[in-house]
JSON list of C-alpha atoms in Angstrom, two decimals:
[
{"chain": "G", "resi": 168, "resn": "GLU", "atom": "CA", "xyz": [0.13, 0.17, -0.17]},
{"chain": "G", "resi": 169, "resn": "VAL", "atom": "CA", "xyz": [1.27, 3.24, -1.29]},
{"chain": "G", "resi": 170, "resn": "GLN", "atom": "CA", "xyz": [1.68, 5.72, 2.02]},
{"chain": "G", "resi": 171, "resn": "LEU", "atom": "CA", "xyz": [2.91, 9.11, 2.47]},
{"chain": "G", "resi": 172, "resn": "VAL", "atom": "CA", "xyz": [3.08, 10.85, 5.81]},
{"chain": "G", "resi": 173, "resn": "GLU", "atom": "CA", "xyz": [3.87, 14.39, 6.32]},
{"chain": "G", "resi": 174, "resn": "SER", "atom": "CA", "xyz": [5.43, 16.08, 9.72]},
{"chain": "G", "resi": 175, "resn": "GLY", "atom": "CA", "xyz": [7.05, 19.03, 10.98]},
{"chain": "G", "resi": 176, "resn": "GLY", "atom": "CA", "xyz": [4.32, 21.43, 10.82]},
{"chain": "G", "resi": 177, "resn": "GLY", "atom": "CA", "xyz": [3.49, 23.89, 13.38]},
{"chain": "G", "resi": 178, "resn": "LEU", "atom": "CA", "xyz": [3.38, 27.27, 14.78]},
{"chain": "G", "resi": 179, "resn": "VAL", "atom": "CA", "xyz": [6.12, 29.81, 13.66]},
{"chain": "G", "resi": 180, "resn": "LYS", "atom": "CA", "xyz": [6.53, 33.44, 13.96]},
{"chain": "G", "resi": 181, "resn": "PRO", "atom": "CA", "xyz": [6.61, 35.62, 10.69]},
{"chain": "G", "resi": 182, "resn": "GLY", "atom": "CA", "xyz": [10.20, 35.37, 9.54]},
{"chain": "G", "resi": 183, "resn": "GLY", "atom": "CA", "xyz": [11.21, 32.19, 10.79]},
{"chain": "G", "resi": 184, "resn": "SER", "atom": "CA", "xyz": [11.75, 28.77, 9.28]},
{"chain": "G", "resi": 185, "resn": "LEU", "atom": "CA", "xyz": [10.16, 25.24, 9.44]},
{"chain": "G", "resi": 186, "resn": "ARG", "atom": "CA", "xyz": [11.38, 22.16, 7.75]},
{"chain": "G", "resi": 187, "resn": "LEU", "atom": "CA", "xyz": [8.69, 19.57, 6.42]},
{"chain": "G", "resi": 188, "resn": "SER", "atom": "CA", "xyz": [9.36, 15.77, 5.95]},
{"chain": "G", "resi": 189, "resn": "CYS", "atom": "CA", "xyz": [7.39, 13.46, 3.91]},
{"chain": "G", "resi": 190, "resn": "ALA", "atom": "CA", "xyz": [8.14, 9.72, 4.50]},
{"chain": "G", "resi": 191, "resn": "VAL", "atom": "CA", "xyz": [7.00, 7.27, 2.06]},
{"chain": "G", "resi": 192, "resn": "SER", "atom": "CA", "xyz": [6.71, 3.52, 1.87]},
{"chain": "G", "resi": 193, "resn": "GLY", "atom": "CA", "xyz": [4.81, 0.96, -0.40]},
{"chain": "G", "resi": 194, "resn": "PHE", "atom": "CA", "xyz": [6.54, 1.88, -3.91]},
{"chain": "G", "resi": 195, "resn": "THR", "atom": "CA", "xyz": [9.91, 2.57, -5.14]},
{"chain": "G", "resi": 196, "resn": "PHE", "atom": "CA", "xyz": [10.46, 6.55, -3.95]},
{"chain": "G", "resi": 197, "resn": "SER", "atom": "CA", "xyz": [13.81, 6.86, -6.36]},
{"chain": "G", "resi": 198, "resn": "SER", "atom": "CA", "xyz": [11.45, 6.28, -9.52]},
{"chain": "G", "resi": 199, "resn": "TYR", "atom": "CA", "xyz": [9.05, 8.94, -8.66]},
{"chain": "G", "resi": 200, "resn": "SER", "atom": "CA", "xyz": [8.97, 12.85, -9.07]},
{"chain": "G", "resi": 201, "resn": "MET", "atom": "CA", "xyz": [7.22, 14.05, -6.15]},
{"chain": "G", "resi": 202, "resn": "ASN", "atom": "CA", "xyz": [5.50, 17.54, -5.20]},
{"chain": "G", "resi": 203, "resn": "TRP", "atom": "CA", "xyz": [4.49, 19.76, -2.38]},
{"chain": "G", "resi": 204, "resn": "VAL", "atom": "CA", "xyz": [0.92, 21.17, -2.28]},
{"chain": "G", "resi": 205, "resn": "ARG", "atom": "CA", "xyz": [-0.54, 23.49, -0.17]},
{"chain": "G", "resi": 206, "resn": "GLN", "atom": "CA", "xyz": [-4.18, 24.64, 0.86]},
{"chain": "G", "resi": 207, "resn": "ALA", "atom": "CA", "xyz": [-4.48, 27.83, 2.94]},
{"chain": "G", "resi": 208, "resn": "PRO", "atom": "CA", "xyz": [-7.81, 27.64, 5.45]},
{"chain": "G", "resi": 209, "resn": "GLY", "atom": "CA", "xyz": [-10.83, 27.65, 3.33]},
{"chain": "G", "resi": 210, "resn": "LYS", "atom": "CA", "xyz": [-9.14, 27.97, 0.20]},
{"chain": "G", "resi": 211, "resn": "GLY", "atom": "CA", "xyz": [-8.11, 26.13, -3.00]},
{"chain": "G", "resi": 212, "resn": "LEU", "atom": "CA", "xyz": [-5.18, 23.96, -3.68]},
{"chain": "G", "resi": 213, "resn": "GLU", "atom": "CA", "xyz": [-1.96, 25.56, -4.58]},
{"chain": "G", "resi": 214, "resn": "TRP", "atom": "CA", "xyz": [1.16, 23.68, -6.15]},
{"chain": "G", "resi": 215, "resn": "VAL", "atom": "CA", "xyz": [4.19, 24.62, -4.38]},
{"chain": "G", "resi": 216, "resn": "SER", "atom": "CA", "xyz": [7.15, 22.76, -5.66]},
{"chain": "G", "resi": 217, "resn": "SER", "atom": "CA", "xyz": [8.50, 19.53, -7.56]},
{"chain": "G", "resi": 218, "resn": "ILE", "atom": "CA", "xyz": [11.31, 17.55, -7.68]},
{"chain": "G", "resi": 219, "resn": "SER", "atom": "CA", "xyz": [12.40, 14.85, -10.15]},
{"chain": "G", "resi": 220, "resn": "SER", "atom": "CA", "xyz": [13.40, 11.55, -9.02]},
{"chain": "G", "resi": 221, "resn": "SER", "atom": "CA", "xyz": [17.24, 11.94, -9.31]},
{"chain": "G", "resi": 222, "resn": "SER", "atom": "CA", "xyz": [16.79, 15.50, -7.98]},
{"chain": "G", "resi": 223, "resn": "TYR", "atom": "CA", "xyz": [18.02, 17.05, -11.31]},
{"chain": "G", "resi": 224, "resn": "TYR", "atom": "CA", "xyz": [14.86, 19.07, -12.06]},
{"chain": "G", "resi": 225, "resn": "ILE", "atom": "CA", "xyz": [13.25, 21.45, -9.53]},
{"chain": "G", "resi": 226, "resn": "TYR", "atom": "CA", "xyz": [10.82, 23.97, -9.85]},
{"chain": "G", "resi": 227, "resn": "TYR", "atom": "CA", "xyz": [8.95, 26.33, -7.46]},
{"chain": "G", "resi": 228, "resn": "ALA", "atom": "CA", "xyz": [5.98, 28.47, -7.60]},
{"chain": "G", "resi": 229, "resn": "ASP", "atom": "CA", "xyz": [6.72, 32.01, -7.99]},
{"chain": "G", "resi": 230, "resn": "SER", "atom": "CA", "xyz": [5.05, 32.66, -4.61]},
{"chain": "G", "resi": 231, "resn": "VAL", "atom": "CA", "xyz": [8.02, 30.60, -2.75]},
{"chain": "G", "resi": 232, "resn": "LYS", "atom": "CA", "xyz": [11.03, 31.19, -5.16]},
{"chain": "G", "resi": 233, "resn": "GLY", "atom": "CA", "xyz": [13.93, 32.07, -3.11]},
{"chain": "G", "resi": 234, "resn": "ARG", "atom": "CA", "xyz": [12.18, 31.24, 0.35]},
{"chain": "G", "resi": 235, "resn": "PHE", "atom": "CA", "xyz": [11.32, 27.57, -0.03]},
{"chain": "G", "resi": 236, "resn": "THR", "atom": "CA", "xyz": [13.89, 24.58, -1.00]},
{"chain": "G", "resi": 237, "resn": "ILE", "atom": "CA", "xyz": [12.86, 21.19, -2.17]},
{"chain": "G", "resi": 238, "resn": "SER", "atom": "CA", "xyz": [15.00, 18.20, -1.55]},
{"chain": "G", "resi": 239, "resn": "ARG", "atom": "CA", "xyz": [14.69, 14.41, -1.13]},
{"chain": "G", "resi": 240, "resn": "ASP", "atom": "CA", "xyz": [16.63, 11.46, -0.11]},
{"chain": "G", "resi": 241, "resn": "ASN", "atom": "CA", "xyz": [16.12, 8.36, -2.01]},
{"chain": "G", "resi": 242, "resn": "ALA", "atom": "CA", "xyz": [17.92, 6.48, 0.45]},
{"chain": "G", "resi": 243, "resn": "LYS", "atom": "CA", "xyz": [15.79, 7.23, 3.45]},
{"chain": "G", "resi": 244, "resn": "ASN", "atom": "CA", "xyz": [12.57, 7.41, 1.06]},
{"chain": "G", "resi": 245, "resn": "SER", "atom": "CA", "xyz": [11.90, 10.88, 2.22]},
{"chain": "G", "resi": 246, "resn": "LEU", "atom": "CA", "xyz": [11.04, 14.14, 0.65]},
{"chain": "G", "resi": 247, "resn": "TYR", "atom": "CA", "xyz": [11.53, 17.62, 2.43]},
{"chain": "G", "resi": 248, "resn": "LEU", "atom": "CA", "xyz": [10.76, 21.14, 2.10]},
{"chain": "G", "resi": 249, "resn": "GLN", "atom": "CA", "xyz": [12.74, 23.79, 3.76]},
{"chain": "G", "resi": 250, "resn": "MET", "atom": "CA", "xyz": [10.61, 26.94, 4.42]},
{"chain": "G", "resi": 251, "resn": "ASN", "atom": "CA", "xyz": [12.51, 30.25, 5.29]},
{"chain": "G", "resi": 252, "resn": "SER", "atom": "CA", "xyz": [11.61, 33.76, 5.68]},
{"chain": "G", "resi": 253, "resn": "LEU", "atom": "CA", "xyz": [7.87, 32.57, 6.34]},
{"chain": "G", "resi": 254, "resn": "ARG", "atom": "CA", "xyz": [4.92, 34.91, 5.82]},
{"chain": "G", "resi": 255, "resn": "ALA", "atom": "CA", "xyz": [1.30, 35.30, 7.25]},
{"chain": "G", "resi": 256, "resn": "GLU", "atom": "CA", "xyz": [0.34, 34.16, 3.71]},
{"chain": "G", "resi": 257, "resn": "ASP", "atom": "CA", "xyz": [2.30, 30.63, 4.00]},
{"chain": "G", "resi": 258, "resn": "THR", "atom": "CA", "xyz": [-0.08, 29.57, 6.62]},
{"chain": "G", "resi": 259, "resn": "ALA", "atom": "CA", "xyz": [-1.76, 26.41, 5.09]},
{"chain": "G", "resi": 260, "resn": "VAL", "atom": "CA", "xyz": [-1.75, 22.69, 5.02]},
{"chain": "G", "resi": 261, "resn": "TYR", "atom": "CA", "xyz": [0.97, 21.28, 3.12]},
{"chain": "G", "resi": 262, "resn": "TYR", "atom": "CA", "xyz": [0.51, 17.90, 1.52]},
{"chain": "G", "resi": 263, "resn": "CYS", "atom": "CA", "xyz": [3.21, 15.74, -0.47]},
{"chain": "G", "resi": 264, "resn": "ALA", "atom": "CA", "xyz": [2.09, 14.39, -3.36]},
{"chain": "G", "resi": 265, "resn": "ARG", "atom": "CA", "xyz": [3.34, 11.47, -6.09]},
{"chain": "G", "resi": 266, "resn": "ASP", "atom": "CA", "xyz": [3.77, 12.18, -9.77]},
{"chain": "G", "resi": 267, "resn": "SER", "atom": "CA", "xyz": [1.62, 9.77, -11.59]},
{"chain": "G", "resi": 268, "resn": "ALA", "atom": "CA", "xyz": [4.04, 7.91, -13.83]},
{"chain": "G", "resi": 269, "resn": "GLY", "atom": "CA", "xyz": [3.36, 8.82, -17.66]},
{"chain": "G", "resi": 270, "resn": "SER", "atom": "CA", "xyz": [0.68, 11.42, -16.69]},
{"chain": "G", "resi": 271, "resn": "THR", "atom": "CA", "xyz": [0.69, 14.82, -15.22]},
{"chain": "G", "resi": 272, "resn": "ALA", "atom": "CA", "xyz": [-1.47, 13.73, -12.59]},
{"chain": "G", "resi": 273, "resn": "PHE", "atom": "CA", "xyz": [-0.94, 13.46, -8.33]},
{"chain": "G", "resi": 274, "resn": "ASP", "atom": "CA", "xyz": [-1.74, 9.88, -7.69]},
{"chain": "G", "resi": 275, "resn": "SER", "atom": "CA", "xyz": [-0.88, 9.81, -4.19]},
{"chain": "G", "resi": 276, "resn": "TRP", "atom": "CA", "xyz": [-1.26, 12.44, -1.24]},
{"chain": "G", "resi": 277, "resn": "GLY", "atom": "CA", "xyz": [-0.32, 12.46, 2.28]},
{"chain": "G", "resi": 278, "resn": "GLN", "atom": "CA", "xyz": [-2.75, 13.74, 4.92]},
{"chain": "G", "resi": 279, "resn": "GLY", "atom": "CA", "xyz": [-0.81, 16.95, 5.26]},
{"chain": "G", "resi": 280, "resn": "THR", "atom": "CA", "xyz": [0.54, 18.94, 7.98]},
{"chain": "G", "resi": 281, "resn": "LEU", "atom": "CA", "xyz": [-0.47, 22.45, 9.05]},
{"chain": "G", "resi": 282, "resn": "VAL", "atom": "CA", "xyz": [1.62, 25.25, 9.27]},
{"chain": "G", "resi": 283, "resn": "THR", "atom": "CA", "xyz": [0.71, 28.22, 11.05]},
{"chain": "G", "resi": 284, "resn": "VAL", "atom": "CA", "xyz": [2.85, 31.56, 10.55]},
{"chain": "G", "resi": 285, "resn": "SER", "atom": "CA", "xyz": [1.33, 34.06, 13.40]},
{"chain": "G", "resi": 286, "resn": "SER", "atom": "CA", "xyz": [3.14, 36.32, 15.74]},
{"chain": "U", "resi": 165, "resn": "SER", "atom": "CA", "xyz": [-0.35, 33.96, -15.75]},
{"chain": "U", "resi": 166, "resn": "SER", "atom": "CA", "xyz": [-2.67, 31.08, -16.38]},
{"chain": "U", "resi": 167, "resn": "GLU", "atom": "CA", "xyz": [-5.84, 30.24, -14.92]},
{"chain": "U", "resi": 168, "resn": "LEU", "atom": "CA", "xyz": [-8.15, 27.45, -14.82]},
{"chain": "U", "resi": 169, "resn": "THR", "atom": "CA", "xyz": [-11.81, 28.38, -14.10]},
{"chain": "U", "resi": 170, "resn": "GLN", "atom": "CA", "xyz": [-14.47, 26.60, -12.21]},
{"chain": "U", "resi": 171, "resn": "ASP", "atom": "CA", "xyz": [-18.12, 27.18, -11.15]},
{"chain": "U", "resi": 172, "resn": "PRO", "atom": "CA", "xyz": [-17.93, 27.74, -7.34]},
{"chain": "U", "resi": 173, "resn": "ASP", "atom": "CA", "xyz": [-21.21, 25.72, -6.39]},
{"chain": "U", "resi": 174, "resn": "VAL", "atom": "CA", "xyz": [-22.77, 23.02, -8.49]},
{"chain": "U", "resi": 175, "resn": "SER", "atom": "CA", "xyz": [-25.94, 20.93, -6.95]},
{"chain": "U", "resi": 176, "resn": "VAL", "atom": "CA", "xyz": [-27.27, 17.52, -8.08]},
{"chain": "U", "resi": 177, "resn": "ALA", "atom": "CA", "xyz": [-30.33, 15.60, -7.14]},
{"chain": "U", "resi": 178, "resn": "LEU", "atom": "CA", "xyz": [-29.68, 12.00, -6.01]},
{"chain": "U", "resi": 179, "resn": "GLY", "atom": "CA", "xyz": [-29.11, 9.61, -8.85]},
{"chain": "U", "resi": 180, "resn": "GLN", "atom": "CA", "xyz": [-28.95, 12.25, -11.35]},
{"chain": "U", "resi": 181, "resn": "THR", "atom": "CA", "xyz": [-26.10, 13.33, -13.64]},
{"chain": "U", "resi": 182, "resn": "VAL", "atom": "CA", "xyz": [-24.05, 16.35, -13.18]},
{"chain": "U", "resi": 183, "resn": "ARG", "atom": "CA", "xyz": [-21.15, 17.91, -15.12]},
{"chain": "U", "resi": 184, "resn": "ILE", "atom": "CA", "xyz": [-18.26, 20.08, -13.43]},
{"chain": "U", "resi": 185, "resn": "THR", "atom": "CA", "xyz": [-16.20, 22.16, -15.91]},
{"chain": "U", "resi": 186, "resn": "CYS", "atom": "CA", "xyz": [-12.99, 23.76, -16.12]},
{"chain": "U", "resi": 187, "resn": "GLN", "atom": "CA", "xyz": [-11.68, 26.23, -18.55]},
{"chain": "U", "resi": 188, "resn": "GLY", "atom": "CA", "xyz": [-8.19, 27.61, -19.21]},
{"chain": "U", "resi": 189, "resn": "ASP", "atom": "CA", "xyz": [-6.08, 28.12, -22.42]},
{"chain": "U", "resi": 190, "resn": "SER", "atom": "CA", "xyz": [-3.57, 25.51, -21.21]},
{"chain": "U", "resi": 191, "resn": "LEU", "atom": "CA", "xyz": [-5.99, 22.76, -21.41]},
{"chain": "U", "resi": 192, "resn": "ARG", "atom": "CA", "xyz": [-5.86, 23.17, -25.52]},
{"chain": "U", "resi": 193, "resn": "SER", "atom": "CA", "xyz": [-2.26, 21.43, -24.83]},
{"chain": "U", "resi": 194, "resn": "TYR", "atom": "CA", "xyz": [-2.74, 19.39, -21.62]},
{"chain": "U", "resi": 195, "resn": "TYR", "atom": "CA", "xyz": [-5.51, 16.95, -20.38]},
{"chain": "U", "resi": 196, "resn": "ALA", "atom": "CA", "xyz": [-6.82, 17.66, -17.01]},
{"chain": "U", "resi": 197, "resn": "SER", "atom": "CA", "xyz": [-6.89, 15.56, -13.95]},
{"chain": "U", "resi": 198, "resn": "TRP", "atom": "CA", "xyz": [-9.53, 15.95, -11.52]},
{"chain": "U", "resi": 199, "resn": "TYR", "atom": "CA", "xyz": [-9.49, 15.56, -7.58]},
{"chain": "U", "resi": 200, "resn": "GLN", "atom": "CA", "xyz": [-12.21, 14.85, -5.03]},
{"chain": "U", "resi": 201, "resn": "GLN", "atom": "CA", "xyz": [-11.72, 16.36, -1.63]},
{"chain": "U", "resi": 202, "resn": "LYS", "atom": "CA", "xyz": [-14.07, 15.98, 1.41]},
{"chain": "U", "resi": 203, "resn": "PRO", "atom": "CA", "xyz": [-13.97, 17.86, 4.41]},
{"chain": "U", "resi": 204, "resn": "GLY", "atom": "CA", "xyz": [-10.81, 17.33, 6.48]},
{"chain": "U", "resi": 205, "resn": "GLN", "atom": "CA", "xyz": [-9.32, 15.07, 4.10]},
{"chain": "U", "resi": 206, "resn": "ALA", "atom": "CA", "xyz": [-6.31, 14.71, 1.56]},
{"chain": "U", "resi": 207, "resn": "PRO", "atom": "CA", "xyz": [-7.57, 15.00, -2.34]},
{"chain": "U", "resi": 208, "resn": "VAL", "atom": "CA", "xyz": [-7.99, 11.84, -4.06]},
{"chain": "U", "resi": 209, "resn": "LEU", "atom": "CA", "xyz": [-7.37, 11.74, -7.77]},
{"chain": "U", "resi": 210, "resn": "VAL", "atom": "CA", "xyz": [-10.58, 10.33, -9.82]},
{"chain": "U", "resi": 211, "resn": "ILE", "atom": "CA", "xyz": [-9.73, 10.93, -13.29]},
{"chain": "U", "resi": 212, "resn": "TYR", "atom": "CA", "xyz": [-6.49, 11.48, -15.26]},
{"chain": "U", "resi": 213, "resn": "GLY", "atom": "CA", "xyz": [-5.37, 11.61, -19.22]},
{"chain": "U", "resi": 214, "resn": "LYS", "atom": "CA", "xyz": [-7.94, 11.41, -21.61]},
{"chain": "U", "resi": 215, "resn": "ASN", "atom": "CA", "xyz": [-10.27, 9.87, -19.48]},
{"chain": "U", "resi": 216, "resn": "ASN", "atom": "CA", "xyz": [-8.58, 7.47, -17.17]},
{"chain": "U", "resi": 217, "resn": "ARG", "atom": "CA", "xyz": [-9.91, 6.32, -13.39]},
{"chain": "U", "resi": 218, "resn": "PRO", "atom": "CA", "xyz": [-7.35, 5.15, -10.94]},
{"chain": "U", "resi": 219, "resn": "SER", "atom": "CA", "xyz": [-8.24, 1.67, -9.25]},
{"chain": "U", "resi": 220, "resn": "GLY", "atom": "CA", "xyz": [-11.12, 1.89, -6.77]},
{"chain": "U", "resi": 221, "resn": "ILE", "atom": "CA", "xyz": [-12.81, 5.15, -8.13]},
{"chain": "U", "resi": 222, "resn": "PRO", "atom": "CA", "xyz": [-16.55, 4.03, -9.54]},
{"chain": "U", "resi": 223, "resn": "ASP", "atom": "CA", "xyz": [-17.25, 4.36, -12.81]},
{"chain": "U", "resi": 224, "resn": "ARG", "atom": "CA", "xyz": [-19.83, 6.73, -12.33]},
{"chain": "U", "resi": 225, "resn": "PHE", "atom": "CA", "xyz": [-16.89, 9.40, -12.92]},
{"chain": "U", "resi": 226, "resn": "SER", "atom": "CA", "xyz": [-15.86, 10.11, -16.49]},
{"chain": "U", "resi": 227, "resn": "GLY", "atom": "CA", "xyz": [-13.78, 12.91, -17.99]},
{"chain": "U", "resi": 228, "resn": "SER", "atom": "CA", "xyz": [-13.92, 14.84, -21.32]},
{"chain": "U", "resi": 229, "resn": "SER", "atom": "CA", "xyz": [-12.22, 17.66, -23.19]},
{"chain": "U", "resi": 230, "resn": "SER", "atom": "CA", "xyz": [-13.09, 20.25, -25.80]},
{"chain": "U", "resi": 231, "resn": "GLY", "atom": "CA", "xyz": [-11.00, 23.20, -26.65]},
{"chain": "U", "resi": 232, "resn": "ASN", "atom": "CA", "xyz": [-10.17, 25.01, -23.66]},
{"chain": "U", "resi": 233, "resn": "THR", "atom": "CA", "xyz": [-12.72, 23.29, -21.50]},
{"chain": "U", "resi": 234, "resn": "ALA", "atom": "CA", "xyz": [-12.37, 20.19, -19.23]},
{"chain": "U", "resi": 235, "resn": "SER", "atom": "CA", "xyz": [-15.23, 18.22, -17.83]},
{"chain": "U", "resi": 236, "resn": "LEU", "atom": "CA", "xyz": [-16.02, 15.91, -15.19]},
{"chain": "U", "resi": 237, "resn": "THR", "atom": "CA", "xyz": [-19.13, 14.02, -15.16]},
{"chain": "U", "resi": 238, "resn": "ILE", "atom": "CA", "xyz": [-20.62, 12.16, -12.36]},
{"chain": "U", "resi": 239, "resn": "THR", "atom": "CA", "xyz": [-23.46, 9.83, -13.76]},
{"chain": "U", "resi": 240, "resn": "GLY", "atom": "CA", "xyz": [-25.96, 8.73, -11.15]},
{"chain": "U", "resi": 241, "resn": "ALA", "atom": "CA", "xyz": [-24.46, 10.52, -8.29]},
{"chain": "U", "resi": 242, "resn": "GLN", "atom": "CA", "xyz": [-24.44, 9.41, -4.71]},
{"chain": "U", "resi": 243, "resn": "ALA", "atom": "CA", "xyz": [-24.45, 10.89, -1.36]},
{"chain": "U", "resi": 244, "resn": "GLU", "atom": "CA", "xyz": [-20.90, 10.14, -0.90]},
{"chain": "U", "resi": 245, "resn": "ASP", "atom": "CA", "xyz": [-19.91, 12.14, -4.18]},
{"chain": "U", "resi": 246, "resn": "GLU", "atom": "CA", "xyz": [-20.87, 15.43, -2.09]},
{"chain": "U", "resi": 247, "resn": "ALA", "atom": "CA", "xyz": [-17.38, 17.14, -2.01]},
{"chain": "U", "resi": 248, "resn": "ASP", "atom": "CA", "xyz": [-15.13, 19.71, -3.39]},
{"chain": "U", "resi": 249, "resn": "TYR", "atom": "CA", "xyz": [-13.67, 19.14, -6.82]},
{"chain": "U", "resi": 250, "resn": "TYR", "atom": "CA", "xyz": [-10.29, 20.59, -8.46]},
{"chain": "U", "resi": 251, "resn": "CYS", "atom": "CA", "xyz": [-8.99, 20.45, -12.12]},
{"chain": "U", "resi": 252, "resn": "ASN", "atom": "CA", "xyz": [-5.43, 20.56, -12.63]},
{"chain": "U", "resi": 253, "resn": "SER", "atom": "CA", "xyz": [-3.25, 20.91, -15.72]},
{"chain": "U", "resi": 254, "resn": "ARG", "atom": "CA", "xyz": [0.00, 23.26, -16.49]},
{"chain": "U", "resi": 255, "resn": "ASP", "atom": "CA", "xyz": [0.52, 27.13, -16.60]},
{"chain": "U", "resi": 256, "resn": "SER", "atom": "CA", "xyz": [2.28, 28.82, -19.18]},
{"chain": "U", "resi": 257, "resn": "SER", "atom": "CA", "xyz": [5.55, 27.97, -17.83]},
{"chain": "U", "resi": 258, "resn": "GLU", "atom": "CA", "xyz": [4.47, 24.32, -17.57]},
{"chain": "U", "resi": 259, "resn": "ASN", "atom": "CA", "xyz": [4.31, 24.01, -13.91]},
{"chain": "U", "resi": 260, "resn": "PRO", "atom": "CA", "xyz": [1.30, 22.36, -12.36]},
{"chain": "U", "resi": 261, "resn": "LEU", "atom": "CA", "xyz": [-1.79, 24.59, -11.83]},
{"chain": "U", "resi": 262, "resn": "PHE", "atom": "CA", "xyz": [-5.28, 23.99, -9.93]},
{"chain": "U", "resi": 263, "resn": "GLY", "atom": "CA", "xyz": [-8.48, 25.17, -10.70]},
{"chain": "U", "resi": 264, "resn": "THR", "atom": "CA", "xyz": [-10.65, 27.37, -8.67]},
{"chain": "U", "resi": 265, "resn": "GLY", "atom": "CA", "xyz": [-12.47, 24.48, -7.21]},
{"chain": "U", "resi": 266, "resn": "THR", "atom": "CA", "xyz": [-16.41, 23.39, -7.47]},
{"chain": "U", "resi": 267, "resn": "THR", "atom": "CA", "xyz": [-18.40, 22.44, -4.56]},
{"chain": "U", "resi": 268, "resn": "VAL", "atom": "CA", "xyz": [-20.83, 19.84, -5.36]},
{"chain": "U", "resi": 269, "resn": "THR", "atom": "CA", "xyz": [-23.86, 19.15, -3.17]},
{"chain": "U", "resi": 270, "resn": "VAL", "atom": "CA", "xyz": [-26.07, 16.25, -3.55]},
{"chain": "U", "resi": 271, "resn": "LEU", "atom": "CA", "xyz": [-29.73, 17.00, -3.17]}
]
């Protein structure tokens, strides 16, 4: 069974930092591109960042470029999101999601971790 | 930048058919994928590619596309289909882009 489990969320002050993790199991992690997607309270889904299977290709939404860093450790079956210079508008549930092989869809999602940026 | 526009709210009588649409220029080049999200839960992929359903998704869910519009159809809507639905495609930079979302109410 494919499982993705996020952790690392919490309350942080504006300007602070946080590192999210996503531990995966049930599939060959090193064969899949991975993503972070977020959802602000009561709002829609927003793609945040993507990383290819070998970490060669990395992409960010304009809203987080220069502040967030996506990475992965294929040996540990883990995906990460380092978030710096956090703002109130970064408050959201952050989901990790797997790219579907051969399509542009996200075929598996974690349960999400809540990040709250507030003084 | 690109946008994917969905009607905010749609209602359907139990057992009837409902179509949810997603409009955007990128849909002329890319297929949409569709996600169902129930309150407090993570999104679930229901349609991807031309009209493909992941394992476990009922066949009452189907997808289609024409021009700049993609559609998700639920044929014979059930109470458990009440949820938010999001389309997804690509933006002008070829990055993932989600639609604005549609809340489906089953009456």
